Amino acid sequence: MKSIKNIAKKTLLCMSMAVIASCSNQDDASSQSEDDTFAELNAVANMAANMTGTAKQDKGLPGRYQLQNPLALTEKAQWFRTAGLGLFIHWGPASVPDIEDVWRMRQAKKGQPSQPKIVPEDYYNRAPKGFTAANYQPKKWLDAAKKAGFKYTILTSKHHDGYTLWPSKHTDLGVQKYLGGQDLLQPYVDAARDNDMKVGFYFSAVDWHLDKGYMNYKWGNNGMGWDFYGKPLNPNSVEKLPLEIVEQKRQMAFEVMEKYQPDIWWWDTGLPVSFEETAQKYNPDMLFNNRGNWYHDGKNKGKFPGSSYVTPEGFHSLEWQHVKKLIEQDTPWEVCMTFNRSGWFYHANNDLGNQTGNLTDTLYALARIRSWQGNMLLNMSPREDGTLAPANYKAMETMSRWMAWADVSIFETKGTHFPEQSNVPITTSVDGNTWYLHARPGEQKDSKSWGRWKKPYYTHTEPGKAIKVQDVPVIKAVTLLRTGESVEFSYIEGELVIDNPAAGPDGLHEVIKLTLAK
């Protein structure tokens, strides 16, 4: 433990609430409400975007695109490269409807910079009591997810508030205190493995409960802040976090690794732990994202297991110039993004927790991600009682209909051509003999029809224009994947041109199958 003698004064966090699910235009009052919600969540995103879980070793890449201490994927862990689609699940006390989000205790009231939106003590008095898990049915979640095409899943075992979803022996905040010791992780693990899905856990090394006597709760720590009780606090008066608390957190992480032996450990800020203490001891094939080497203000990193893959956050953060470099470096990657309109956690404000984003956009985003050889980690937000909104199940049912014929174009594929030599995403079979052109979901009617968050989903795709692909080898057949019917095309000197088809069933995009002559 000598490497962590000088623990920093401030405990920070690393979870960006970066992208908000897309929404349709409604009446003026509703639009104003959506604008307010967007501004609120975007404020969190802007704060969190300043945090990074990686050392900036490569000036050509943003921090969250970078690996520090790269770990090679073992033979059994190679599944991650072609997994394609993961389910992210944010669930805990922050899911209580009138709490809205764990971040509120770190944010100031509008126009009152010295006052928190929620006094931290208030959050801890209310949120854990309201988190009941009374109708918790992870099998129902994951049965639906499996049919929708999800290959792996990540659940928040402990978020920034410090509440543990398993009965930990190393903290007094969690199911061991409020739910009679009910283990919420084991049923999730069982349901995932019954569905042949890889199991992962989100784990935050910051803990605003254990750290409460050693932190300024005001985000940014500029000037005066506030303490656990919402009283004014001079950030310079904050004492260093004792090593005993760091050790508590280490032991909590080891508890989860030992009992459940996850396939993925999704750090959100890390701890001074080594590869020998983690993967080598509990699961040698365990994967680690790239947010584990940074903790306690980033001033004293200590040991950490290393990074198996990188995790940019929010689809809007993906830029081809950066992704291209990941592909060239053969770096595995995923992008995490929200689906429920309330953000990462469920909340009842304006009923947003019961609504999802536009599935048409989301599945087109998936096609783009797969054409760039990455994975999508799509977040869904259960309510405090453990139920998922009907809109989530409806979306997964719709996804399952699309996946019934389109899955071959998403999983066990490679990417090619897009965007430098094509204006639609293209995936290929592993042998490269079959190409899948992901047509746009219909055509754009006007410049505003994509909505606030839709533009990133369709960048480089030229709505309203024909599909064009350059440098195409000799073609044997061009068909619509869903039906097998032939598709008209022109092919001159290696350039393929096809009229973009109308959207298919459920308004989702069609896939054109291109069979090459051998």
PDB file of N, CA and C in Angstrom, residues 346-395:
ATOM      1  N   TYR A 346     -33.547   5.830 -13.951  1.00  0.00           N
ATOM      2  CA  TYR A 346     -34.974   6.122 -14.078  1.00  0.00           C
ATOM      3  C   TYR A 346     -35.328   7.324 -13.207  1.00  0.00           C
ATOM      4  N   HIS A 347     -36.156   8.203 -13.717  1.00  0.00           N
ATOM      5  CA  HIS A 347     -36.854   9.156 -12.850  1.00  0.00           C
ATOM      6  C   HIS A 347     -38.193   9.486 -13.493  1.00  0.00           C
ATOM      7  N   ALA A 348     -39.113   9.962 -12.673  1.00  0.00           N
ATOM      8  CA  ALA A 348     -40.500  10.142 -13.114  1.00  0.00           C
ATOM      9  C   ALA A 348     -40.785  11.537 -13.646  1.00  0.00           C
ATOM     10  N   ASN A 349     -39.813  12.438 -13.598  1.00  0.00           N
ATOM     11  CA  ASN A 349     -40.036  13.810 -14.039  1.00  0.00           C
ATOM     12  C   ASN A 349     -40.521  13.840 -15.485  1.00  0.00           C
ATOM     13  N   ASN A 350     -41.687  14.426 -15.712  1.00  0.00           N
ATOM     14  CA  ASN A 350     -42.292  14.514 -17.047  1.00  0.00           C
ATOM     15  C   ASN A 350     -42.468  13.144 -17.700  1.00  0.00           C
ATOM     16  N   ASP A 351     -42.496  12.108 -16.880  1.00  0.00           N
ATOM     17  CA  ASP A 351     -42.695  10.742 -17.368  1.00  0.00           C
ATOM     18  C   ASP A 351     -41.557  10.261 -18.272  1.00  0.00           C
ATOM     19  N   LEU A 352     -40.407  10.912 -18.213  1.00  0.00           N
ATOM     20  CA  LEU A 352     -39.318  10.566 -19.130  1.00  0.00           C
ATOM     21  C   LEU A 352     -38.750   9.177 -18.871  1.00  0.00           C
ATOM     22  N   GLY A 353     -38.795   8.723 -17.618  1.00  0.00           N
ATOM     23  CA  GLY A 353     -38.275   7.396 -17.317  1.00  0.00           C
ATOM     24  C   GLY A 353     -39.063   6.284 -17.969  1.00  0.00           C
ATOM     25  N   ASN A 354     -40.308   6.580 -18.342  1.00  0.00           N
ATOM     26  CA  ASN A 354     -41.158   5.575 -18.972  1.00  0.00           C
ATOM     27  C   ASN A 354     -41.131   5.654 -20.497  1.00  0.00           C
ATOM     28  N   GLN A 355     -40.276   6.522 -21.021  1.00  0.00           N
ATOM     29  CA  GLN A 355     -40.162   6.688 -22.463  1.00  0.00           C
ATOM     30  C   GLN A 355     -38.761   6.293 -22.923  1.00  0.00           C
ATOM     31  N   THR A 356     -38.694   5.810 -24.153  1.00  0.00           N
ATOM     32  CA  THR A 356     -37.396   5.458 -24.725  1.00  0.00           C
ATOM     33  C   THR A 356     -37.076   6.391 -25.879  1.00  0.00           C
ATOM     34  N   GLY A 357     -35.823   6.323 -26.318  1.00  0.00           N
ATOM     35  CA  GLY A 357     -35.418   7.076 -27.489  1.00  0.00           C
ATOM     36  C   GLY A 357     -35.968   6.435 -28.753  1.00  0.00           C
ATOM     37  N   ASN A 358     -35.676   7.050 -29.870  1.00  0.00           N
ATOM     38  CA  ASN A 358     -36.142   6.602 -31.174  1.00  0.00           C
ATOM     39  C   ASN A 358     -35.358   5.355 -31.576  1.00  0.00           C
ATOM     40  N   LEU A 359     -36.030   4.223 -31.668  1.00  0.00           N
ATOM     41  CA  LEU A 359     -35.364   2.965 -31.985  1.00  0.00           C
ATOM     42  C   LEU A 359     -34.786   2.968 -33.401  1.00  0.00           C
ATOM     43  N   THR A 360     -35.434   3.693 -34.315  1.00  0.00           N
ATOM     44  CA  THR A 360     -34.903   3.812 -35.676  1.00  0.00           C
ATOM     45  C   THR A 360     -33.492   4.377 -35.636  1.00  0.00           C
ATOM     46  N   ASP A 361     -33.306   5.440 -34.869  1.00  0.00           N
ATOM     47  CA  ASP A 361     -31.981   6.047 -34.743  1.00  0.00           C
ATOM     48  C   ASP A 361     -31.006   5.108 -34.042  1.00  0.00           C
ATOM     49  N   THR A 362     -31.491   4.461 -32.990  1.00  0.00           N
ATOM     50  CA  THR A 362     -30.611   3.611 -32.182  1.00  0.00           C
ATOM     51  C   THR A 362     -30.063   2.442 -32.999  1.00  0.00           C
ATOM     52  N   LEU A 363     -30.907   1.796 -33.790  1.00  0.00           N
ATOM     53  CA  LEU A 363     -30.422   0.667 -34.579  1.00  0.00           C
ATOM     54  C   LEU A 363     -29.541   1.122 -35.728  1.00  0.00           C
ATOM     55  N   TYR A 364     -29.772   2.335 -36.225  1.00  0.00           N
ATOM     56  CA  TYR A 364     -28.852   2.840 -37.243  1.00  0.00           C
ATOM     57  C   TYR A 364     -27.510   3.193 -36.604  1.00  0.00           C
ATOM     58  N   ALA A 365     -27.549   3.686 -35.377  1.00  0.00           N
ATOM     59  CA  ALA A 365     -26.307   3.916 -34.643  1.00  0.00           C
ATOM     60  C   ALA A 365     -25.550   2.605 -34.455  1.00  0.00           C
ATOM     61  N   LEU A 366     -26.285   1.533 -34.143  1.00  0.00           N
ATOM     62  CA  LEU A 366     -25.652   0.225 -33.989  1.00  0.00           C
ATOM     63  C   LEU A 366     -24.954  -0.193 -35.277  1.00  0.00           C
ATOM     64  N   ALA A 367     -25.608   0.027 -36.413  1.00  0.00           N
ATOM     65  CA  ALA A 367     -24.996  -0.326 -37.695  1.00  0.00           C
ATOM     66  C   ALA A 367     -23.707   0.453 -37.917  1.00  0.00           C
ATOM     67  N   ARG A 368     -23.723   1.724 -37.593  1.00  0.00           N
ATOM     68  CA  ARG A 368     -22.511   2.544 -37.743  1.00  0.00           C
ATOM     69  C   ARG A 368     -21.399   2.050 -36.826  1.00  0.00           C
ATOM     70  N   ILE A 369     -21.751   1.750 -35.597  1.00  0.00           N
ATOM     71  CA  ILE A 369     -20.753   1.266 -34.637  1.00  0.00           C
ATOM     72  C   ILE A 369     -20.137  -0.048 -35.115  1.00  0.00           C
ATOM     73  N   ARG A 370     -20.989  -0.951 -35.611  1.00  0.00           N
ATOM     74  CA  ARG A 370     -20.471  -2.237 -36.088  1.00  0.00           C
ATOM     75  C   ARG A 370     -19.635  -2.065 -37.355  1.00  0.00           C
ATOM     76  N   SER A 371     -19.986  -1.087 -38.185  1.00  0.00           N
ATOM     77  CA  SER A 371     -19.178  -0.841 -39.382  1.00  0.00           C
ATOM     78  C   SER A 371     -17.806  -0.303 -39.009  1.00  0.00           C
ATOM     79  N   TRP A 372     -17.694   0.193 -37.780  1.00  0.00           N
ATOM     80  CA  TRP A 372     -16.413   0.675 -37.266  1.00  0.00           C
ATOM     81  C   TRP A 372     -15.810  -0.303 -36.250  1.00  0.00           C
ATOM     82  N   GLN A 373     -16.346  -1.511 -36.223  1.00  0.00           N
ATOM     83  CA  GLN A 373     -15.796  -2.628 -35.454  1.00  0.00           C
ATOM     84  C   GLN A 373     -15.846  -2.422 -33.939  1.00  0.00           C
ATOM     85  N   GLY A 374     -16.854  -1.675 -33.497  1.00  0.00           N
ATOM     86  CA  GLY A 374     -17.028  -1.480 -32.066  1.00  0.00           C
ATOM     87  C   GLY A 374     -18.298  -2.152 -31.563  1.00  0.00           C
ATOM     88  N   ASN A 375     -18.563  -2.010 -30.269  1.00  0.00           N
ATOM     89  CA  ASN A 375     -19.772  -2.527 -29.628  1.00  0.00           C
ATOM     90  C   ASN A 375     -20.602  -1.367 -29.091  1.00  0.00           C
ATOM     91  N   MET A 376     -21.905  -1.532 -29.102  1.00  0.00           N
ATOM     92  CA  MET A 376     -22.802  -0.578 -28.449  1.00  0.00           C
ATOM     93  C   MET A 376     -23.202  -1.128 -27.087  1.00  0.00           C
ATOM     94  N   LEU A 377     -23.036  -0.319 -26.040  1.00  0.00           N
ATOM     95  CA  LEU A 377     -23.501  -0.660 -24.700  1.00  0.00           C
ATOM     96  C   LEU A 377     -24.675   0.262 -24.403  1.00  0.00           C
ATOM     97  N   LEU A 378     -25.885  -0.261 -24.594  1.00  0.00           N
ATOM     98  CA  LEU A 378     -27.102   0.540 -24.548  1.00  0.00           C
ATOM     99  C   LEU A 378     -27.748   0.446 -23.168  1.00  0.00           C
ATOM    100  N   ASN A 379     -27.947   1.595 -22.534  1.00  0.00           N
ATOM    101  CA  ASN A 379     -28.464   1.613 -21.165  1.00  0.00           C
ATOM    102  C   ASN A 379     -29.989   1.642 -21.108  1.00  0.00           C
ATOM    103  N   MET A 380     -30.540   0.785 -20.249  1.00  0.00           N
ATOM    104  CA  MET A 380     -31.963   0.838 -19.917  1.00  0.00           C
ATOM    105  C   MET A 380     -32.092   1.003 -18.413  1.00  0.00           C
ATOM    106  N   SER A 381     -33.160   1.692 -17.989  1.00  0.00           N
ATOM    107  CA  SER A 381     -33.240   2.173 -16.611  1.00  0.00           C
ATOM    108  C   SER A 381     -34.458   1.607 -15.875  1.00  0.00           C
ATOM    109  N   PRO A 382     -34.285   0.573 -15.059  1.00  0.00           N
ATOM    110  CA  PRO A 382     -35.412   0.041 -14.279  1.00  0.00           C
ATOM    111  C   PRO A 382     -35.894   1.038 -13.225  1.00  0.00           C
ATOM    112  N   ARG A 383     -37.150   0.883 -12.844  1.00  0.00           N
ATOM    113  CA  ARG A 383     -37.698   1.677 -11.751  1.00  0.00           C
ATOM    114  C   ARG A 383     -37.144   1.169 -10.420  1.00  0.00           C
ATOM    115  N   GLU A 384     -37.463   1.892  -9.362  1.00  0.00           N
ATOM    116  CA  GLU A 384     -36.932   1.533  -8.041  1.00  0.00           C
ATOM    117  C   GLU A 384     -37.412   0.171  -7.565  1.00  0.00           C
ATOM    118  N   ASP A 385     -38.558  -0.295  -8.059  1.00  0.00           N
ATOM    119  CA  ASP A 385     -39.070  -1.596  -7.615  1.00  0.00           C
ATOM    120  C   ASP A 385     -38.522  -2.753  -8.454  1.00  0.00           C
ATOM    121  N   GLY A 386     -37.739  -2.428  -9.484  1.00  0.00           N
ATOM    122  CA  GLY A 386     -37.133  -3.473 -10.298  1.00  0.00           C
ATOM    123  C   GLY A 386     -37.861  -3.764 -11.593  1.00  0.00           C
ATOM    124  N   THR A 387     -38.927  -3.037 -11.874  1.00  0.00           N
ATOM    125  CA  THR A 387     -39.642  -3.242 -13.134  1.00  0.00           C
ATOM    126  C   THR A 387     -39.064  -2.331 -14.214  1.00  0.00           C
ATOM    127  N   LEU A 388     -39.137  -2.805 -15.449  1.00  0.00           N
ATOM    128  CA  LEU A 388     -38.781  -1.984 -16.599  1.00  0.00           C
ATOM    129  C   LEU A 388     -40.062  -1.428 -17.205  1.00  0.00           C
ATOM    130  N   ALA A 389     -39.988  -0.232 -17.745  1.00  0.00           N
ATOM    131  CA  ALA A 389     -41.166   0.384 -18.353  1.00  0.00           C
ATOM    132  C   ALA A 389     -41.635  -0.436 -19.551  1.00  0.00           C
ATOM    133  N   PRO A 390     -42.937  -0.480 -19.800  1.00  0.00           N
ATOM    134  CA  PRO A 390     -43.455  -1.179 -20.984  1.00  0.00           C
ATOM    135  C   PRO A 390     -42.776  -0.740 -22.274  1.00  0.00           C
ATOM    136  N   ALA A 391     -42.388   0.532 -22.352  1.00  0.00           N
ATOM    137  CA  ALA A 391     -41.723   1.027 -23.563  1.00  0.00           C
ATOM    138  C   ALA A 391     -40.420   0.297 -23.829  1.00  0.00           C
ATOM    139  N   ASN A 392     -39.726  -0.098 -22.773  1.00  0.00           N
ATOM    140  CA  ASN A 392     -38.486  -0.859 -22.951  1.00  0.00           C
ATOM    141  C   ASN A 392     -38.760  -2.221 -23.563  1.00  0.00           C
ATOM    142  N   TYR A 393     -39.773  -2.894 -23.033  1.00  0.00           N
ATOM    143  CA  TYR A 393     -40.098  -4.223 -23.566  1.00  0.00           C
ATOM    144  C   TYR A 393     -40.614  -4.122 -24.994  1.00  0.00           C
ATOM    145  N   LYS A 394     -41.390  -3.082 -25.278  1.00  0.00           N
ATOM    146  CA  LYS A 394     -41.880  -2.890 -26.641  1.00  0.00           C
ATOM    147  C   LYS A 394     -40.711  -2.686 -27.595  1.00  0.00           C
ATOM    148  N   ALA A 395     -39.730  -1.878 -27.180  1.00  0.00           N
ATOM    149  CA  ALA A 395     -38.559  -1.634 -28.026  1.00  0.00           C
ATOM    150  C   ALA A 395     -37.776  -2.924 -28.262  1.00  0.00           C
TER     151      ALA A 395
END
